[in-house]
Each structure stands twice: as C-alpha cells, then as structure tokens.
N, CA and C of each residue as an Amber inpcrd file, in Angstrom:
protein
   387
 -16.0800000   9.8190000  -8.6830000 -15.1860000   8.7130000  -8.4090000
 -13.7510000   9.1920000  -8.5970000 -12.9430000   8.8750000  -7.7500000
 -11.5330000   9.0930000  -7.9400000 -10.4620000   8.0520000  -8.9870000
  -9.5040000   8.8080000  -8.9270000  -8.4750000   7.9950000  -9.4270000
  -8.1020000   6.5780000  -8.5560000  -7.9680000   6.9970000  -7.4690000
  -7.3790000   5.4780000  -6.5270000  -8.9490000   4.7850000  -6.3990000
 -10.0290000   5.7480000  -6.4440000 -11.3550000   4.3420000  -6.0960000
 -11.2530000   4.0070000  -7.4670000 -10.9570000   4.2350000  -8.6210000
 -10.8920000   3.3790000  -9.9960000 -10.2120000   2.4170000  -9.7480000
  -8.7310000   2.3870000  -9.3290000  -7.6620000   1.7910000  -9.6020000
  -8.0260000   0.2180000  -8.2550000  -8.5030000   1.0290000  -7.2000000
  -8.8490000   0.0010000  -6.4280000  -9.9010000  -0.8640000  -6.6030000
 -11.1570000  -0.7010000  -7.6920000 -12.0250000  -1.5030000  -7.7680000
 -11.6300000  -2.1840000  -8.9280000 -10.6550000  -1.8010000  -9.7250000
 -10.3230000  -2.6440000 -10.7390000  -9.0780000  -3.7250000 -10.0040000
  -8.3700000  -2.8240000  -9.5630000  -7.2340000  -4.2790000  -9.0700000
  -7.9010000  -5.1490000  -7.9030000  -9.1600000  -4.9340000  -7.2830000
  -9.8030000  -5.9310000  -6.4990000 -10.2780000  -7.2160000  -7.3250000
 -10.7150000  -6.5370000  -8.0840000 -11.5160000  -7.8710000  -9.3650000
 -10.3480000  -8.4930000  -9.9710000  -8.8490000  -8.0070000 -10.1190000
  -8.1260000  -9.0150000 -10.9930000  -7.5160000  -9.5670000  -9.9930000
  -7.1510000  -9.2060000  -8.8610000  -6.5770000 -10.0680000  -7.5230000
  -7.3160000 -11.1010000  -7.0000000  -8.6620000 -10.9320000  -7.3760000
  -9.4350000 -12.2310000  -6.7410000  -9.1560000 -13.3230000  -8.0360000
  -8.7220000 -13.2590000  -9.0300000  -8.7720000 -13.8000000 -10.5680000
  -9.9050000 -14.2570000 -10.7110000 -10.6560000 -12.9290000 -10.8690000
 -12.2880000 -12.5420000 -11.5350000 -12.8480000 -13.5180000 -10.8270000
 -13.3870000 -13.6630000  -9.3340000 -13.9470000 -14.7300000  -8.4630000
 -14.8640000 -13.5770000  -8.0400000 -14.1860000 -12.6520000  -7.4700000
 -15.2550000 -11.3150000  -6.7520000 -15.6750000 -10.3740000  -7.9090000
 -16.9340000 -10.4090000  -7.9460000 -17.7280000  -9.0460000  -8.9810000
 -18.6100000  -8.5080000  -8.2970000 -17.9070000  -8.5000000  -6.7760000
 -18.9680000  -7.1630000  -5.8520000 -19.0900000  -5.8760000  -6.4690000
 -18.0220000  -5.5310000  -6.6800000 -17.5480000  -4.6840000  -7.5920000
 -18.2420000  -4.1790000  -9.0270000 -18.7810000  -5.4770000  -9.4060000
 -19.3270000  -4.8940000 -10.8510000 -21.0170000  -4.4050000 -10.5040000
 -21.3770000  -3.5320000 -11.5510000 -22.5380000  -2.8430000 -11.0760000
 -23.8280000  -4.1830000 -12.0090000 -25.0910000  -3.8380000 -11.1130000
 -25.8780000  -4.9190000 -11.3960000 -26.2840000  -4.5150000 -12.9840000
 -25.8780000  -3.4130000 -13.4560000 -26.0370000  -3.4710000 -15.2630000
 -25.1600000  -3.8680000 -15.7620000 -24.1950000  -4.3090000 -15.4660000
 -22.7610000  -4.2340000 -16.2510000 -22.8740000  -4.9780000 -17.6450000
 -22.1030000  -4.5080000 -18.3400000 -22.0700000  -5.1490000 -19.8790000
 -20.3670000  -5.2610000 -19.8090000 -20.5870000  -6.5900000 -20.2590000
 -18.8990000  -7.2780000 -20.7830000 -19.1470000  -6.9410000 -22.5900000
 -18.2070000  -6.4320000 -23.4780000 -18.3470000  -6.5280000 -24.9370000
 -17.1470000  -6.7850000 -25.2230000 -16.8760000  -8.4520000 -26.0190000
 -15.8940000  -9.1860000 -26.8270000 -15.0700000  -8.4710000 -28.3460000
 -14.8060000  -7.1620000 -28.0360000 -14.5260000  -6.4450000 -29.0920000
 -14.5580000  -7.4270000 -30.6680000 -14.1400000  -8.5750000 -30.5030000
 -14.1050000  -9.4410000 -32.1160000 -14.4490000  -9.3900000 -32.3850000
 -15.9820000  -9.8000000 -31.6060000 -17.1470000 -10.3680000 -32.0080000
 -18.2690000  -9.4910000 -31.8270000 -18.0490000  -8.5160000 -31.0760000
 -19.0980000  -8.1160000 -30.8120000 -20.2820000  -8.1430000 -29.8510000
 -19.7710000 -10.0310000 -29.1300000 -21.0260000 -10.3230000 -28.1690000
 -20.8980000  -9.7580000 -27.0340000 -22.2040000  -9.6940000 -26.3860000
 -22.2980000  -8.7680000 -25.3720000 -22.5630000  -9.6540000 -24.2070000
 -21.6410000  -9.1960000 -23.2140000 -22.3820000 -10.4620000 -21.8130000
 -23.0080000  -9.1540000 -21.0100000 -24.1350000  -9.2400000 -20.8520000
 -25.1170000  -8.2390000 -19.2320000 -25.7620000  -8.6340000 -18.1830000
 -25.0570000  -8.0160000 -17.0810000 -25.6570000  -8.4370000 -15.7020000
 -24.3040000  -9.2180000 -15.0660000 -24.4470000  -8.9130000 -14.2700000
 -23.3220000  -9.7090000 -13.0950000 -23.5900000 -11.4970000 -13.4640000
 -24.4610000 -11.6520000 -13.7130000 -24.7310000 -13.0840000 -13.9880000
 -23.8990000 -13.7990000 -15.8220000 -24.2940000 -12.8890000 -16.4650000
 -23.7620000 -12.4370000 -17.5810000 -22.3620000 -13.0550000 -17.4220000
 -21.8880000 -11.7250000 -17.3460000 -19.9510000 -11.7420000 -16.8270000
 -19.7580000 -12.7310000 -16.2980000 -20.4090000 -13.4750000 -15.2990000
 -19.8820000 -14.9010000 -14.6000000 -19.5300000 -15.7390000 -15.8640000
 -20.8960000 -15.8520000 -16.2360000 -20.7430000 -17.3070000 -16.6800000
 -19.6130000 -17.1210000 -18.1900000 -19.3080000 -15.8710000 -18.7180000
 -18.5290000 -15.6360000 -19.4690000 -16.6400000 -15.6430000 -19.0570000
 -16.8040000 -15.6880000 -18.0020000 -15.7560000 -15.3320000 -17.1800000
 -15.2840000 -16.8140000 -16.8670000 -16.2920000 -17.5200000 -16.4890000
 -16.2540000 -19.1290000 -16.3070000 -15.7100000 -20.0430000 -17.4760000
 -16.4300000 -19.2010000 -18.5680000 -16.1590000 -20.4470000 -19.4720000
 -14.7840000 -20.1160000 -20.0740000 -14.5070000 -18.7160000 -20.1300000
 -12.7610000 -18.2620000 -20.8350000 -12.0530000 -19.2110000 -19.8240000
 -11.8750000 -18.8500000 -18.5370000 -10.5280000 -19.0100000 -17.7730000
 -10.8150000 -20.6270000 -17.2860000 -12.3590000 -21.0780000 -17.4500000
 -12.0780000 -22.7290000 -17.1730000 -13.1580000 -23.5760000 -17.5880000
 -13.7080000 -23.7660000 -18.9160000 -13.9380000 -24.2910000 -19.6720000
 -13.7270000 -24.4170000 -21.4100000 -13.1240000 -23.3850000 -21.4120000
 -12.2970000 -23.0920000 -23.1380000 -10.6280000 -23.2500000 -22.6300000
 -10.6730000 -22.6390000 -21.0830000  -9.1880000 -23.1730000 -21.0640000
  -9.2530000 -23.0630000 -19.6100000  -7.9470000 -23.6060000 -18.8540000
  -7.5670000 -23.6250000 -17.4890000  -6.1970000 -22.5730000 -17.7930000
  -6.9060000 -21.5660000 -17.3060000  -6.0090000 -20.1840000 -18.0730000
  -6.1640000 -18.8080000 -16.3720000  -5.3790000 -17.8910000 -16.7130000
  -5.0990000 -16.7890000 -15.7670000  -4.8310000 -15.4880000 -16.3900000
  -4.8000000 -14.8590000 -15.8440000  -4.1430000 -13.3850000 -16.4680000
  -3.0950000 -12.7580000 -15.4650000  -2.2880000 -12.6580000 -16.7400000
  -0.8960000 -11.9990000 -15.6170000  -0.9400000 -10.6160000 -16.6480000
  -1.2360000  -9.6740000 -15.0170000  -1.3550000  -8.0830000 -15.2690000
   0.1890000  -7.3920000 -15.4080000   0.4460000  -7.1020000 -16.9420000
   1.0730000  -5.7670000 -16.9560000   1.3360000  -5.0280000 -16.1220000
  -0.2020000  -4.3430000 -16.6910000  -0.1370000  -2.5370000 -16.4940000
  -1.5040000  -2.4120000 -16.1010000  -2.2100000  -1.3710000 -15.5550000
  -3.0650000  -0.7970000 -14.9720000  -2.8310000   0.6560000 -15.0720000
  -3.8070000   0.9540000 -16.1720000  -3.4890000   2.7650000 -16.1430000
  -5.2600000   2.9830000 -15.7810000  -5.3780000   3.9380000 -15.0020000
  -6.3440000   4.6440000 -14.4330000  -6.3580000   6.4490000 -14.5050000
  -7.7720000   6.0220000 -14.4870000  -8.0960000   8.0220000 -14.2280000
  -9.2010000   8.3350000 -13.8690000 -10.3450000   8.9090000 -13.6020000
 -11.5160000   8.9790000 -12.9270000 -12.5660000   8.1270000 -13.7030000
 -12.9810000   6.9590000 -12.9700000 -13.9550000   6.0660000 -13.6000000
 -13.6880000   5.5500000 -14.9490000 -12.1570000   5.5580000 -14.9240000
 -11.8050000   4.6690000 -16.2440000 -10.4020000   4.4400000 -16.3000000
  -9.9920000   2.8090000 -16.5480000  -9.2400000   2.0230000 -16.3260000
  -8.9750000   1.2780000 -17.5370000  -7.3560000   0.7950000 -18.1410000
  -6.9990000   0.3440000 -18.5730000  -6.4460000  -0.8360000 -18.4530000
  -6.6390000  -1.8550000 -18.4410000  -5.4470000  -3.4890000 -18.5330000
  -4.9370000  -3.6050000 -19.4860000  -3.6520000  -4.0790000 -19.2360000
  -2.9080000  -4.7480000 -20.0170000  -2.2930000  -6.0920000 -19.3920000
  -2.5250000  -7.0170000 -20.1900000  -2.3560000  -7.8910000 -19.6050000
  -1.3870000  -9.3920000 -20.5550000  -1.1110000 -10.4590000 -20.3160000
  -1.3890000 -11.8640000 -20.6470000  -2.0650000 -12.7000000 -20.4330000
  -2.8320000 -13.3930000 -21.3650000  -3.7810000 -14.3090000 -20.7830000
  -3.0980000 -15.7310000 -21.0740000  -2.7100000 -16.5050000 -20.2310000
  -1.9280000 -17.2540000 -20.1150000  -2.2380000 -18.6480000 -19.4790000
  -2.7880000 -19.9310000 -20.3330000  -3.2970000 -21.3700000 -20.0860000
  -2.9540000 -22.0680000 -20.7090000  -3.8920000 -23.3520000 -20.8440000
  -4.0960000 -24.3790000 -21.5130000  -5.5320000 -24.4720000 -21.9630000
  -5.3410000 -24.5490000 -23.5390000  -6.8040000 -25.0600000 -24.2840000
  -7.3530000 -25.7630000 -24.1700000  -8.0750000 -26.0280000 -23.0900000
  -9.1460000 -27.2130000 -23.3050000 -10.5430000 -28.0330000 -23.6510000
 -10.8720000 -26.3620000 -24.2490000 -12.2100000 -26.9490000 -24.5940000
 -12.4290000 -25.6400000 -25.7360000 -12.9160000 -25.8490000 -26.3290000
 -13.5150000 -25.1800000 -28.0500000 -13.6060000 -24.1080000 -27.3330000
 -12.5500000 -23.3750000 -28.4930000 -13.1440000 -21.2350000 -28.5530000
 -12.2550000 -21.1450000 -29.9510000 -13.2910000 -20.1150000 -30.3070000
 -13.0330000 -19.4820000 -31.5960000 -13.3020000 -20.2600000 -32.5620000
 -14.0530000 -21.7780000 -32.2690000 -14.2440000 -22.3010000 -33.6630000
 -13.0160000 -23.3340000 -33.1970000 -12.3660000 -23.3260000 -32.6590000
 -11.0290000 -24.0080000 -32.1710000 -11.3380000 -25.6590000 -31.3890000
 -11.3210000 -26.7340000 -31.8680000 -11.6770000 -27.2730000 -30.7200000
  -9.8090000 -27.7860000 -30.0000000 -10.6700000 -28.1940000 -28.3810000
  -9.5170000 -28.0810000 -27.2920000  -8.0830000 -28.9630000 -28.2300000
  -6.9530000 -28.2960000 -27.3780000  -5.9870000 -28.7190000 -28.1980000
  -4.7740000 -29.2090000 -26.7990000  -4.8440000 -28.8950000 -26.3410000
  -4.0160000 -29.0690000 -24.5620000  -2.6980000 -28.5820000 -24.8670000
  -3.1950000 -27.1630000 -26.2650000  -1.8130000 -26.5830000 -26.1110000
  -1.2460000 -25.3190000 -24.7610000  -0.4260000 -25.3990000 -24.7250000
   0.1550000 -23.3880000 -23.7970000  -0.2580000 -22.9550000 -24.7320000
  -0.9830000 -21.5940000 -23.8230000  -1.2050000 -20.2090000 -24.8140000
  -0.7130000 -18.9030000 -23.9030000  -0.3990000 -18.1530000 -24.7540000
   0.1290000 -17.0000000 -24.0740000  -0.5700000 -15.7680000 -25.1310000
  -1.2880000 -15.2260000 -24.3910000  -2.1180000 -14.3050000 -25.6500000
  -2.1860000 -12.8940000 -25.0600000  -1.7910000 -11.9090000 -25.5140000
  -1.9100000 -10.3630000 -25.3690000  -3.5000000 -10.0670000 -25.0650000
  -3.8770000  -9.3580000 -24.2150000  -5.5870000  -9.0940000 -23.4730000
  -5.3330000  -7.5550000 -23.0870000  -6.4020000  -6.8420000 -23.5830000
  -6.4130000  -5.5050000 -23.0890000  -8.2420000  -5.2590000 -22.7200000
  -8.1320000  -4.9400000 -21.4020000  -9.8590000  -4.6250000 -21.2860000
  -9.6540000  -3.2970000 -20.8440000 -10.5190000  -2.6330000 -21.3390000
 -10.5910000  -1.1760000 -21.0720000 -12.2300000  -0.8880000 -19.7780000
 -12.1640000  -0.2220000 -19.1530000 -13.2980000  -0.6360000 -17.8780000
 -13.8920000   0.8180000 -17.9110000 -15.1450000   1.0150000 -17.4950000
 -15.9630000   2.9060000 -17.4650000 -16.4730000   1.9650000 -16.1410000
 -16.1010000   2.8030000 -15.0470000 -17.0320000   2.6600000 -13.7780000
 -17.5940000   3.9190000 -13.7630000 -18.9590000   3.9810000 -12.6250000
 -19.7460000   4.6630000 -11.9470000 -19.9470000   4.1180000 -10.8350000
 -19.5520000   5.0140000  -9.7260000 -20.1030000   5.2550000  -8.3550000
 -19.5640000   3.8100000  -7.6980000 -17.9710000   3.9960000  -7.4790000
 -17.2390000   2.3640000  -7.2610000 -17.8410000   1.3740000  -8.3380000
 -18.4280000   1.2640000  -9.4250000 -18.7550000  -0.3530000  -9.6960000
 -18.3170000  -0.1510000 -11.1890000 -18.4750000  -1.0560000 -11.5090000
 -17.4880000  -1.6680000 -13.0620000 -18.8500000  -1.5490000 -13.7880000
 -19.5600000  -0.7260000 -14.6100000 -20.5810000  -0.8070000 -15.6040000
 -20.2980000  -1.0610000 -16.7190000 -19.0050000  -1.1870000 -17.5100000
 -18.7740000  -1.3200000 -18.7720000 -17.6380000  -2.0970000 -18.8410000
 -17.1900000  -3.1460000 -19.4970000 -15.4470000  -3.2590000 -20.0840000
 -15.6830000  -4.1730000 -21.5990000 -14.3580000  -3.5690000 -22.3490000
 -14.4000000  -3.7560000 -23.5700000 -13.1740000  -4.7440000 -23.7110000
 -13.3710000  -5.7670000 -23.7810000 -12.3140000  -7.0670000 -24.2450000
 -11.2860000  -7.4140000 -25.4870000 -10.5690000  -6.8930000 -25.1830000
  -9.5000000  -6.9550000 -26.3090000  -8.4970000  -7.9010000 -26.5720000
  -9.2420000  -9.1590000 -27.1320000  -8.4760000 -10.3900000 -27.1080000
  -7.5280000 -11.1510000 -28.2900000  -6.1590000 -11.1960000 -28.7430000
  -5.5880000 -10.8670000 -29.6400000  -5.8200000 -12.4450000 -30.2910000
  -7.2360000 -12.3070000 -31.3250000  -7.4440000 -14.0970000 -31.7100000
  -6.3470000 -14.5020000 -32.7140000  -5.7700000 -13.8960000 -33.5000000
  -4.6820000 -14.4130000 -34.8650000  -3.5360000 -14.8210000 -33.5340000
  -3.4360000 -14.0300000 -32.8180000  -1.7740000 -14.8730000 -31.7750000
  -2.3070000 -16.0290000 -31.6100000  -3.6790000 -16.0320000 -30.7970000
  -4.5220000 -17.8970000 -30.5020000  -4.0620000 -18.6400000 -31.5550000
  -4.5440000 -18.4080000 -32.4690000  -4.5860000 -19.3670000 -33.8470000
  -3.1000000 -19.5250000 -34.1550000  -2.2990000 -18.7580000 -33.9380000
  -1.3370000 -19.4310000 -34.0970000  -0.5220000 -20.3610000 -33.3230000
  -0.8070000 -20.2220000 -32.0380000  -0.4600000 -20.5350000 -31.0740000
  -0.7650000 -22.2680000 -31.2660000  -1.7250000 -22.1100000 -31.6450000
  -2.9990000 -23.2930000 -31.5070000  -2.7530000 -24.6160000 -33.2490000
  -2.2630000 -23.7040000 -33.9750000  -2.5940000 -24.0440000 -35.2470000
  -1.2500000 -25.3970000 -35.6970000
C-alpha cells in the first residue's frame, strides 16, 4: 500500500463524515483507547459511529491534520457538537463541546483494519460540568 492509497482511504471516510466504510476492511476493530472497548466488523464501527456523532451528541469532526505513511495514518482532529444524550456516565446536557480527537488508523490492502480512538474525556467533563 502506498502513501497516497493511505492518505486517500482515510480522507474518503472523513469527507463522507464517517457515512462511507467501503473502505473499512470486513475485520476491522475500532478501540476507545479510555476504555478499552472494542467495536468489530463494519457493523461494529457503524453503530459506534452512530451513536458518538448522533445519539450521545449531534456532533462532527473538523480535521486538523492528516499525517500518513504506508498503511498508517494519523488524525488530528476536533470533535465538535452538542450533548445530547448520555456518554461517559454524562447524561445529555445541550451543552457545545469542542473536544481534541486523535485516531491513529493500520490499513491493509486499501481498507482500514485497525484505528485507535483518542478521545480527550477530562476536556468533556469540563466542558460539560
């Protein structure tokens, strides 16, 4: 895999705002660095993907940075909504949040098999609190 097929299968998935996961491979594992939980399978990632950006909140990500190199990709990002429904123990608050997000991605053979979620929860809580 190249550098630009990294860079292009990762900025396909954040341009659709995580709608298209043609892209992700049918093993893929999402892991919530906090916590530890693991989402697997393209089905997995959906419904994890569903409930961050629009059922814990009506939220987006505005991309930084994008650093790439052969089958591995960096985000940096903001994750940037409104709370509306329980995360972290949090219930909905209909505050703005603006929260620092870094997912780190390992593809094979064009597809997204791995990314590691780096979601900054003490900014939430304060944000929130």
């Amino acid at each position: 895999m190249s550098v630009e097929g990294t860079r292009k299968a990762v900025e396909r998935y954040l341009q659709s705002n995580h709608t298209d996961l043609s892209m992700m491979a049918s093993d893929v594992v999402f892991t919530n660095m906090a916590t530890g939980d693991m989402f697997r399978g393209v089905e997995g990632v959906k419904q994890m993907i569903h409930y961050v950006y629009h059922v814990a909140f009506e939220a987006r990500a505005e991309v930084k940075s994008i650093v790439a190199q052969d089958g591995k990709a960096v985000l940096e990002a903001d994750f940037v909504g409104k709370h509306i429904g329980e995360f972290a123990g949090v219930k909905p608050t209909g505050k703005q949040v603006r929260v620092p997000l870094c997912v780190t991605y390992d593809l094979e053979n064009d597809k997204i098999k791995r990314g590691r979620v780096y979601w900054e929860v003490p900014a939430f809580l304060k944000q929130v609190g």
